Coordinates of C-alpha atoms and ligand atoms in Angstrom, one line a residue:
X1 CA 12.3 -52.1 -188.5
X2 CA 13.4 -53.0 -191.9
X3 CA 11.1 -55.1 -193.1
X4 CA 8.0 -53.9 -195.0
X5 CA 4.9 -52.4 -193.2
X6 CA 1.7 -54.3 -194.2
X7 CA -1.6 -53.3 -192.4
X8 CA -3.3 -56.6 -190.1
X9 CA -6.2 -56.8 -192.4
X10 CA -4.1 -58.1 -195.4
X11 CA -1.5 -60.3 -193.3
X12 CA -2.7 -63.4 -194.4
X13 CA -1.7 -62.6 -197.9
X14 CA 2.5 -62.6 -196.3
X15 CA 2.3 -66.0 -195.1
X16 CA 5.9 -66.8 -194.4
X17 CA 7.4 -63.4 -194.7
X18 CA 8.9 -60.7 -192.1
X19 CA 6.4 -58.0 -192.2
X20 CA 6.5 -54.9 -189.7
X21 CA 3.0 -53.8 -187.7
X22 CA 2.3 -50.4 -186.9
X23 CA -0.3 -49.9 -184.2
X24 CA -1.1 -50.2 -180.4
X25 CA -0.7 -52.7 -178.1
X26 CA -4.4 -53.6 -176.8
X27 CA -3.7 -56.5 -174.5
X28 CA -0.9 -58.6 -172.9
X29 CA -0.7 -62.1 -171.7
X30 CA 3.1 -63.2 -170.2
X31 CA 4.7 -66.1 -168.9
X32 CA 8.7 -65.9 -168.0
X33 CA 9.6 -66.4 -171.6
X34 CA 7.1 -65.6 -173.6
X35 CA 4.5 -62.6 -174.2
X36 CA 1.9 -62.3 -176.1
X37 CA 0.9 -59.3 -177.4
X38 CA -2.9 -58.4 -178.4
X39 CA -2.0 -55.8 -181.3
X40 CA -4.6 -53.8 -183.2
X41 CA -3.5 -50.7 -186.2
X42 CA -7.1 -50.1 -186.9
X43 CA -8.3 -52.9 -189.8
X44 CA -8.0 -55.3 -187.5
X45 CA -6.2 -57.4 -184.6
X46 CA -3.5 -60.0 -184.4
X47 CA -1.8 -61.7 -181.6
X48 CA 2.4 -61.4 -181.7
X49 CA 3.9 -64.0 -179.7
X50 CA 7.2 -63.2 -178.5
X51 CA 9.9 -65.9 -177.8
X52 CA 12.4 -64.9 -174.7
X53 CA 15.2 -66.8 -176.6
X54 CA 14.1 -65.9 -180.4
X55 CA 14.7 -61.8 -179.5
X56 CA 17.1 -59.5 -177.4
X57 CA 17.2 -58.9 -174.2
X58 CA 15.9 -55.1 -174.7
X59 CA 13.2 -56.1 -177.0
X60 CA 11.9 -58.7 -174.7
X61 CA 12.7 -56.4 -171.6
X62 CA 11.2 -53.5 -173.7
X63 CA 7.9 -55.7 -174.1
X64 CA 7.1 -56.8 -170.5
X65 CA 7.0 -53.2 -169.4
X66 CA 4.0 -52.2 -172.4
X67 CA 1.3 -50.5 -170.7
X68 CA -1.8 -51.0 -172.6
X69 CA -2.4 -48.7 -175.7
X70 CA 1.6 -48.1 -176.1
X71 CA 2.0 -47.7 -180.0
X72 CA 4.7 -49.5 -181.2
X73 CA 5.8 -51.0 -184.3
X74 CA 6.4 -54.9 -184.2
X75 CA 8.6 -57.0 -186.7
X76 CA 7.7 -60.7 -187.3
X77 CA 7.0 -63.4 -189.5
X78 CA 3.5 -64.6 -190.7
X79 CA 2.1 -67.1 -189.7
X80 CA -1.2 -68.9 -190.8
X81 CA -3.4 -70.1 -187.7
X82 CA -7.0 -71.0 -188.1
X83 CA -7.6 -71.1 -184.3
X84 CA -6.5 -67.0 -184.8
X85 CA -9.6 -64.3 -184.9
X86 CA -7.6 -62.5 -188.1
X87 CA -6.5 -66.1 -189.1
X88 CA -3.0 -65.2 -188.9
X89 CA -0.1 -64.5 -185.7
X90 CA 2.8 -63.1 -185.7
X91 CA 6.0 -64.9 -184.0
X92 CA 7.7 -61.7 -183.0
X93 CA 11.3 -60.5 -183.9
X94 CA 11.4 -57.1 -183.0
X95 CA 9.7 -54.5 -181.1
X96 CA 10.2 -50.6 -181.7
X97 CA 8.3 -48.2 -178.9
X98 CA 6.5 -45.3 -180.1
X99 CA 5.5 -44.2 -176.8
X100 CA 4.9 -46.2 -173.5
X101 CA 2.0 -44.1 -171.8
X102 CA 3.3 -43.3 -168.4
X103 CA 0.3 -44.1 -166.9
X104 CA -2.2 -46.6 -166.8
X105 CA -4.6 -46.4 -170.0
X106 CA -8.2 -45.4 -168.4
X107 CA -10.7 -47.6 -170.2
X108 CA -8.8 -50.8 -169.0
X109 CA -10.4 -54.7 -168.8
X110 CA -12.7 -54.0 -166.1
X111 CA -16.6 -53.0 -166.5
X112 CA -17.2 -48.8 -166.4
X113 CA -19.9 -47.0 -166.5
X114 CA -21.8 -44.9 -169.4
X115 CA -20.9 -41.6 -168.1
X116 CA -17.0 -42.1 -167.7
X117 CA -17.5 -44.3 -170.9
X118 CA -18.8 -41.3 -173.0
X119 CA -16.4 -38.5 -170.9
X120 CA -13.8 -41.0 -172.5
X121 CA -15.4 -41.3 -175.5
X122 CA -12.2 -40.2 -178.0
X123 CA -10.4 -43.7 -176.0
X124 CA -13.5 -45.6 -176.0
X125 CA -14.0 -45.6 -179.4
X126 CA -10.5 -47.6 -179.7
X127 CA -12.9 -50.7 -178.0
X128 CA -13.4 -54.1 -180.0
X129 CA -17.4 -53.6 -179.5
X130 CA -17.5 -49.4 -180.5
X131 CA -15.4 -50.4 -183.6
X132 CA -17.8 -53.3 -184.3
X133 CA -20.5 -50.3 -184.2
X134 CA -18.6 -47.9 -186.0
X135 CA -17.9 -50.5 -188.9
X136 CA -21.5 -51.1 -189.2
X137 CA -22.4 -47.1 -189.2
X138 CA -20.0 -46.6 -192.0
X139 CA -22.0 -49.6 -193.9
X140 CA -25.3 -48.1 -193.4
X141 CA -24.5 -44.8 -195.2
X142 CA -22.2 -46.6 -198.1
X143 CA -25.5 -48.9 -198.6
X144 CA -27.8 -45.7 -198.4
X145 CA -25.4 -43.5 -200.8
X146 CA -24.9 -46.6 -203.0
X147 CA -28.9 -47.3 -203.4
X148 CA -29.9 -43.6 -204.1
X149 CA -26.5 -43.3 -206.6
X150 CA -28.0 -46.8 -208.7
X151 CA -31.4 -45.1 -208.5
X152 CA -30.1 -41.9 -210.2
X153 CA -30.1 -39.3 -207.2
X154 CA -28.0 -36.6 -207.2
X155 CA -26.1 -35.3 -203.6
X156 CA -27.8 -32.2 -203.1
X157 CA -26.4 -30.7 -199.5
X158 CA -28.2 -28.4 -197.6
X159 CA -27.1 -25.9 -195.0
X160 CA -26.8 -26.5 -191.2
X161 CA -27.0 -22.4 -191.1
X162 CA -30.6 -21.6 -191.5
X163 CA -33.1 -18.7 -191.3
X164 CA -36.4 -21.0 -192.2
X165 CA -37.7 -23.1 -189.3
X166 CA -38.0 -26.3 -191.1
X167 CA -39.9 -28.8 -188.1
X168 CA -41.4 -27.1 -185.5
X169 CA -40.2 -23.9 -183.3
X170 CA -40.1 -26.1 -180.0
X171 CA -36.7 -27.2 -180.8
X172 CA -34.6 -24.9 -182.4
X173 CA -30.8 -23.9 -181.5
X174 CA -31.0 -20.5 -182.5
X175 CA -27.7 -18.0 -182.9
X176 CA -27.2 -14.6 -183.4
X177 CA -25.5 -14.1 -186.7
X178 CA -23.9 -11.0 -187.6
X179 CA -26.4 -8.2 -188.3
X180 CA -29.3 -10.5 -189.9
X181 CA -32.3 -11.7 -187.6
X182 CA -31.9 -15.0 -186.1
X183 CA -30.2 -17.7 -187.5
X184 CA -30.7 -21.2 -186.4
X185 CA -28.8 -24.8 -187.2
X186 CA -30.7 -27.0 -189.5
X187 CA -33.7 -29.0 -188.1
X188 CA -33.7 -30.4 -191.3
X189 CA -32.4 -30.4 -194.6
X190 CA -35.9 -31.1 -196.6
X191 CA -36.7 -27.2 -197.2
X192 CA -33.6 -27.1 -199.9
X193 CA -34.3 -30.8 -200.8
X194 CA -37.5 -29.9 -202.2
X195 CA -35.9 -26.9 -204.7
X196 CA -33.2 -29.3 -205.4
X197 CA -35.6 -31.9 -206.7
X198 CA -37.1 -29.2 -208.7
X199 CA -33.9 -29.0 -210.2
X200 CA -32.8 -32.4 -210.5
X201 CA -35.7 -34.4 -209.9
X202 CA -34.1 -37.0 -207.5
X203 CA -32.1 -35.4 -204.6
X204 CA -30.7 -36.4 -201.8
X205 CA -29.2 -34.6 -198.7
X206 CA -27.2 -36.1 -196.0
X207 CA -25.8 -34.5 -192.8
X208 CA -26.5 -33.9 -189.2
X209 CA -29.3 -32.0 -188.3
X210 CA -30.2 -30.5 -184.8
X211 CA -33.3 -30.4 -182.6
X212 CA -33.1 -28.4 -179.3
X213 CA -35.8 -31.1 -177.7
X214 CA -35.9 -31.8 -174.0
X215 CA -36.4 -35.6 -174.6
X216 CA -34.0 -37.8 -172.4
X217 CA -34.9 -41.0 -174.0
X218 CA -32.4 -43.9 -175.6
X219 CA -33.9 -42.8 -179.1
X220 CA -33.3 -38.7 -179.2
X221 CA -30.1 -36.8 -179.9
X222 CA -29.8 -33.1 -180.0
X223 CA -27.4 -33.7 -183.1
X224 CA -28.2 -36.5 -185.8
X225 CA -27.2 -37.2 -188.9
X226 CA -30.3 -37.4 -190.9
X227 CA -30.8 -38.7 -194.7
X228 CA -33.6 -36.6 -196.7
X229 CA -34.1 -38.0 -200.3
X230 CA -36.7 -35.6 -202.4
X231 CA -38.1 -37.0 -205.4
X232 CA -40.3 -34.7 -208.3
X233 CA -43.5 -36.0 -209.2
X234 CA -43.5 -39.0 -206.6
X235 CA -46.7 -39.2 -204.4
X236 CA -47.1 -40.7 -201.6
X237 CA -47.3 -44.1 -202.0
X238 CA -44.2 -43.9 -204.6
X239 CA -42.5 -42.9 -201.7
X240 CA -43.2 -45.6 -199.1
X241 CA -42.0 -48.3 -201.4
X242 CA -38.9 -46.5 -202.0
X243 CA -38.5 -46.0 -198.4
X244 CA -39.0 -49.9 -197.8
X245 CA -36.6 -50.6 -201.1
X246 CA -33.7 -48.3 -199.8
X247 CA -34.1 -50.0 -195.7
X248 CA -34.2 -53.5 -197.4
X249 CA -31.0 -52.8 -199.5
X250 CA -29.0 -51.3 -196.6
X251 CA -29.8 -54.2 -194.5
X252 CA -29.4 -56.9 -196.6
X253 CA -25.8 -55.1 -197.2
X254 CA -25.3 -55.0 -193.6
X255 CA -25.9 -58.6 -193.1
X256 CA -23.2 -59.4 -196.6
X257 CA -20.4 -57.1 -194.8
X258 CA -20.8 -57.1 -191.1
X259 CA -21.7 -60.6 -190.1
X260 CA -18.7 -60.7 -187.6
X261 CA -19.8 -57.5 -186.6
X262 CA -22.9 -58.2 -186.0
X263 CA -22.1 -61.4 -184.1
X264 CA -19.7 -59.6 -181.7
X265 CA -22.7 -57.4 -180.8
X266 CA -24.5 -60.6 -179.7
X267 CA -27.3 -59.8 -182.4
X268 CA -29.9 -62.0 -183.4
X269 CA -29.8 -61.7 -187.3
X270 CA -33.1 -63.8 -188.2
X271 CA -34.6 -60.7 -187.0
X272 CA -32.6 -58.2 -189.6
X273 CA -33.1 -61.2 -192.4
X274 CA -36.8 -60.8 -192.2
X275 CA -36.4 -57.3 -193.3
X276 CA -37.8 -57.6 -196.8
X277 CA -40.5 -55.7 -198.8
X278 CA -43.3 -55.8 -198.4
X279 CA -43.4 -54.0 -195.2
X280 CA -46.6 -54.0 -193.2
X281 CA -48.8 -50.6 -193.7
X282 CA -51.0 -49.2 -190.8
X283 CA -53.2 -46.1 -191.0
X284 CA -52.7 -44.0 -187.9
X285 CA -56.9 -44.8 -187.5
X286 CA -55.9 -48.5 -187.2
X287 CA -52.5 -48.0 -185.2
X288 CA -54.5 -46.0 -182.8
X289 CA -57.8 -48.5 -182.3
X290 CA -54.8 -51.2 -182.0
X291 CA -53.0 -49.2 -179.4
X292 CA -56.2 -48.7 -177.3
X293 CA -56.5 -52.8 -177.8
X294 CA -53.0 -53.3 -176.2
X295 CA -53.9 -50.8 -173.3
X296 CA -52.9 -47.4 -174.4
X297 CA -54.5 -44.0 -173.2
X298 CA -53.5 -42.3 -175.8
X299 CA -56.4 -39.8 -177.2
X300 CA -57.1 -40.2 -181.1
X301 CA -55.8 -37.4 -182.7
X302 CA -52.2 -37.2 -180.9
X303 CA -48.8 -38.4 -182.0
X304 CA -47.9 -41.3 -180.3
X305 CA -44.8 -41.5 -177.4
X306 CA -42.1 -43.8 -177.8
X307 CA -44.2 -46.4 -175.5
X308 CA -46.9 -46.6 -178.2
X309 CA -44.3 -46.9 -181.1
X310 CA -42.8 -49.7 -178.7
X311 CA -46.1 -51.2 -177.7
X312 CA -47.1 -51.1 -181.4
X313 CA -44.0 -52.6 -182.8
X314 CA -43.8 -55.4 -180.9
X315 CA -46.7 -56.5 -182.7
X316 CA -44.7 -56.8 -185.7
X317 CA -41.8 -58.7 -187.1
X318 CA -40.5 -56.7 -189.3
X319 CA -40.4 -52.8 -190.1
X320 CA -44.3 -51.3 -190.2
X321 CA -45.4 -47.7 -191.6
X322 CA -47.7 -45.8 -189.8
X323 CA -49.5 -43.7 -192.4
X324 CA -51.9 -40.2 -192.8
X325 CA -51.8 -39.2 -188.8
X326 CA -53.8 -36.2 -188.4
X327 CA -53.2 -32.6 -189.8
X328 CA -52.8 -30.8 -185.9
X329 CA -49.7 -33.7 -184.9
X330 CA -48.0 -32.6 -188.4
X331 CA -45.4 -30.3 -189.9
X332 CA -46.8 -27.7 -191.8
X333 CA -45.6 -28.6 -194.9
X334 CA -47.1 -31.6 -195.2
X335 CA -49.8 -32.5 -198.0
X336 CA -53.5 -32.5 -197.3
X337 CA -55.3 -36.1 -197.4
X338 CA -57.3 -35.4 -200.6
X339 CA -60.8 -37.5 -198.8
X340 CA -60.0 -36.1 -195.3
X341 CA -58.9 -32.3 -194.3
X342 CA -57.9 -33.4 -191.2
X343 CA -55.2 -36.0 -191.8
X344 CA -52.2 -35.6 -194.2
X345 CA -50.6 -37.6 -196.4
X346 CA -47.4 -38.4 -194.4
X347 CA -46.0 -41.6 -193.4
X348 CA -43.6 -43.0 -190.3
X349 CA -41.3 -45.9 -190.4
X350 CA -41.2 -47.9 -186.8
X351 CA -38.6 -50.5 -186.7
X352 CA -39.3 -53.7 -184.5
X353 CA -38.5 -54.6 -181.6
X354 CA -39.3 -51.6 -179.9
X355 CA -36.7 -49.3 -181.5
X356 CA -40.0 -47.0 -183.2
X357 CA -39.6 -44.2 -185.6
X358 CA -36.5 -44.3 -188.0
X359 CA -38.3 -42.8 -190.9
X360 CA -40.5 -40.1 -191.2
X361 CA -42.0 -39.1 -194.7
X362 CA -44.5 -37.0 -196.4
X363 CA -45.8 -35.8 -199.8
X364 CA -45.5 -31.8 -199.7
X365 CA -48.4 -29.5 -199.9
X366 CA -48.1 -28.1 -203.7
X367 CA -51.0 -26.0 -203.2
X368 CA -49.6 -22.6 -202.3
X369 CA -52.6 -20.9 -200.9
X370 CA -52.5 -24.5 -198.7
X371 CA -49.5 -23.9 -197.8
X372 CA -49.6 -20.4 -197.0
X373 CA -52.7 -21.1 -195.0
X374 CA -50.6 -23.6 -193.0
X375 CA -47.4 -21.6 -192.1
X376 CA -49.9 -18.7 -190.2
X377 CA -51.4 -21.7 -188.7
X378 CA -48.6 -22.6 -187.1
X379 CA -47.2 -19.3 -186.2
X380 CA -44.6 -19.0 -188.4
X381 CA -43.0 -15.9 -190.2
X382 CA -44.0 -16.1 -194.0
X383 CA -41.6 -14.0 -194.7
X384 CA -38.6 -16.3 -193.7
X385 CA -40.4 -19.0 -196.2
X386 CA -40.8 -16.7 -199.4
X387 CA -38.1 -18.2 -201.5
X388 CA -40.1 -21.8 -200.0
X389 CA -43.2 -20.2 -201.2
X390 CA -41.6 -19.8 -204.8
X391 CA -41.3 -23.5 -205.8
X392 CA -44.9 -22.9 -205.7
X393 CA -45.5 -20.3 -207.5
X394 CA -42.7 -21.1 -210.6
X395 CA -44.0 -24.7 -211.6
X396 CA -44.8 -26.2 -208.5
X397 CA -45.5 -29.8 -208.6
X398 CA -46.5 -33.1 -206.7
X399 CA -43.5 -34.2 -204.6
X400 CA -42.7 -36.3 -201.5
X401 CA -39.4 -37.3 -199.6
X402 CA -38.7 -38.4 -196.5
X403 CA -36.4 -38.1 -193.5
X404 CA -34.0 -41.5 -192.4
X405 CA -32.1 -41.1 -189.0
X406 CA -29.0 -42.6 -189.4
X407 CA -28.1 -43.5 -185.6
X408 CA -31.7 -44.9 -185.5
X409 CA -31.1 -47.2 -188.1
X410 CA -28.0 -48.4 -186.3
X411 CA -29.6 -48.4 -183.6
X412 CA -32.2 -51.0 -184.7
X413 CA -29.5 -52.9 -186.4
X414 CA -26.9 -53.0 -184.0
X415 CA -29.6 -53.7 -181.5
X416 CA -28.1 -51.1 -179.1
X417 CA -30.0 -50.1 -175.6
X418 CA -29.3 -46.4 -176.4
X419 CA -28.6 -44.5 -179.6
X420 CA -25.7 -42.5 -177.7
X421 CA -23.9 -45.5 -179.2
X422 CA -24.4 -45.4 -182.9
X423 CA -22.7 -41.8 -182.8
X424 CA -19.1 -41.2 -183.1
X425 CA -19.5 -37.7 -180.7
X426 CA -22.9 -38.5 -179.4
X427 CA -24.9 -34.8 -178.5
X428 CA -27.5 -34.9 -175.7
X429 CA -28.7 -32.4 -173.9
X430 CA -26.0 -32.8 -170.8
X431 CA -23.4 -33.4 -173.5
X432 CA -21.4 -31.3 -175.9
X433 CA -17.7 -33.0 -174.9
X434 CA -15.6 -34.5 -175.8
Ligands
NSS501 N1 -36.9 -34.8 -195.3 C1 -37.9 -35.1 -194.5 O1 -39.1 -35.3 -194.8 C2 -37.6 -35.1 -193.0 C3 -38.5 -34.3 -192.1 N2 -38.3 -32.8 -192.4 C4 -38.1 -34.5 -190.7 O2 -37.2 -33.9 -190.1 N3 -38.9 -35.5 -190.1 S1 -38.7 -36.0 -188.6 O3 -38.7 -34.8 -187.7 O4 -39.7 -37.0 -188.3 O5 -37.2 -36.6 -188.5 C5 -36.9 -37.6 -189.4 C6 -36.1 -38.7 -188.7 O6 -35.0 -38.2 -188.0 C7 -34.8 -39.0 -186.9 N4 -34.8 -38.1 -185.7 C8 -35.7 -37.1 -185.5 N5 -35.4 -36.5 -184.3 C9 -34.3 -37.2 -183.8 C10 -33.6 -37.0 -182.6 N6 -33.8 -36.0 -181.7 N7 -32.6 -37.9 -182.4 C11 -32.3 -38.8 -183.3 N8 -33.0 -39.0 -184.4 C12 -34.0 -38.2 -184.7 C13 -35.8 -40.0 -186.8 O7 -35.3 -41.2 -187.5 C14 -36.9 -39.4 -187.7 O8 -37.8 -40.4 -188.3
MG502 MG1 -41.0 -37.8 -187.1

């Protein structure tokens, strides 16, 4: 293959010339003289039509017995065709196998189901509809990182190798490490957030967290990747509107670079273009009165299920924050509600539609004999939260952050049935392969 390679997504700038493609073969369509050849190299997709008469024998020989997914590099000329997905095909003048598989490629044209789907996970990824999801995740955290970097946040990363419980103790993946007591993978990176900001004044973390939970619903993971900005001196309502600022901004960015994508997912986008601030703000007092309206059981003074979050956000059409739930549904960290002991002042973001909780956000309890008071409440070791306790005792100060899951988010936007799909390597509690 002599002639230059040029990746699919830039083919239409070679009208006219002999270009090489490097990639797999996803499809095949034949007649007696002709194949066409569905060819993808990761930016994109272009058909190669190959003329019995216009190549050699070998070549055309060569061609007919591709199983799918051979890699191959194919020679051909541009050429522009509006009827074509990438705009462009390529009328074939030479084909170079890589490697023919030597058996048929698993995830073929025919309908499987989830389970072989995710135990074939590192092939399914290679489908038009898991790239279409991928493309979109990638969006969503170049939107997120771009929005905090224009608001002046510094990338702060916390450790996934812990010794401070940082949610709750229900669901921890603990280890033993080395000769120190226990150490456990991240919850959360918010702890380190918080000294960070006290440091920088607007922080951000981003990477997965882990929760050993028992919940086998379409919205839980036992890994996610989680994005926790921390700001100094913001209180809570400072930190709802940046909350709705930085989901308006990814979407909108979404809908700029991923209308295809978003289309190939059969996705309804008036529902994403709605998604502007103001979003609608709830006390948990009214969410719960509202809930009772529409049927729920649930007592006043628990956290709601993922039915009530459903039940509740189908009363919306666009995101709504649930704010100050009670103090006893709460992590200990969070801030006392300065008229009412018993609620705190935290907020969650539920995304419409049904998808629920993709935020959750708090200002922090600054009040170190507060905060003291609440670790022993909840059981937990003070010791392991002494260098926690200093940021309180060396200029503490009124600060608030909040927690975004990222496959949530894709979730919501993607408008996937199950998160499993907005993750690369999805974790579940069945699942640790591939
Ligand atoms: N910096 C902070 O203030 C974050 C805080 N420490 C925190 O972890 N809050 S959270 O437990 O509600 O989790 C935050 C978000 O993390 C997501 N989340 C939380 N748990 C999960 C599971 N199991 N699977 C997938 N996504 C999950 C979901 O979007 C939640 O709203
Ligand atoms: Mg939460």
């Amino acid at each position: 293959m002599s002639a230059p390679w040029i990746y699919i997504h830039n083919l239409a700038q070679h009208e006219g010339e002999s270009v090489t493609i490097k990639g797999w073969m996803y499809n095949k369509r034949s007649s007696g003289k002709i194949h066409f050849l569905q060819l993808r190299d990761g930016t994109g997709t272009v058909q190669g039509v190959m003329v019995k008469r216009e190549v050699s024998e070998e070549a055309f020989e060569n061609a007919k017995r591709l199983w799918l997914e051979a890699s191959v590099e194919v020679e051909g000329t541009v050429r522009l065709d509006e009827r074509a997905p990438s705009g462009v095909e390529l009328t074939v003048t030479g084909l170079k196998v890589i490697q023919n598989p030597d058996e048929e490629y698993p995830i073929g044209k025919k309908d499987h189901g989830i389970d072989f789907l995710l135990d074939n996970r590192h092939l399914w990824l290679r489908s038009s509809r898991q790239q279409a999801i991928m493309r979109i995740r990638e969006r969503v955290i170049w939107a997120a990182r771009e929005y905090l970097h224009n608001e002046g946040f510094m990338l702060i990363d916390s450790p996934i190798l812990t010794g401070s419980i940082g949610e709750g103790a229900s669901g921890l993946f603990e280890l033993d490490y080395f000769e120190n007591d226990k150490a456990y993978l991240a919850q959360t990176g918010q702890l380190y957030a918080e000294a960070a900001a006290a440091a920088f004044g607007k922080v951000y973390c981003f990477g997965p967290t882990f929760r050993a939970e028992k919940s086998k619903t379409r919205r839980h993971l036992t890994e996610f990747w989680m994005l926790e900005p921390e700001v100094a001196f913001y209180d809570h309502d400072l930190n709802i509107k940046l909350q709705e600022n930085l989901v308006a901004y990814i979407v909108e960015h979404v809908l700029l670079h991923c209308k295809n994508e978003l289309e190939s997912l059969g996705r309804d986008l008036s529902k994403l273009e709605k998604v502007k601030p103001p979003f609608y703000r709830i006390t948990y007092d009214k969410a719960i009165e509202m809930l009772h309206e529409l049927g729920s059981s649930t007592p006043y003074g628990d956290d709601f299920g993922n039915e009530d979050e459903t039940i509740l956000t189908q009363q919306f059409d666009k995101p709504i924050f649930v704010e100050c739930y009670p103090k006893k549904v709460k992590a200990f960290y969070m801030k006392e509600h300065p008229e009412n002991p018993d609620l705190v002042l935290c907020d969650d973001l539920l995304a419409p539609e049904g998808y629920g909780e993709i935020i959750g956000g708090s200002q922090r309890e600054d009040d170190m004999k507060r905060l003291i008071a609440r670790i022993k409440e909840e059981g937990l070791n003070e010791k392991s939260y002494d260098w926690y306790l200093d940021l309180r005792k060396f200029g503490t100060f009124v600060h608030s952050g909040f927690g975004m899951g990222i496959e949530r988010v894709i979730a919501w936007i993607c408008g996937l049935e199950h998160i499993r799909e907005a993750s690369p390597w999805p974790r579940t509690i069945y699942r640790i392969k591939p």
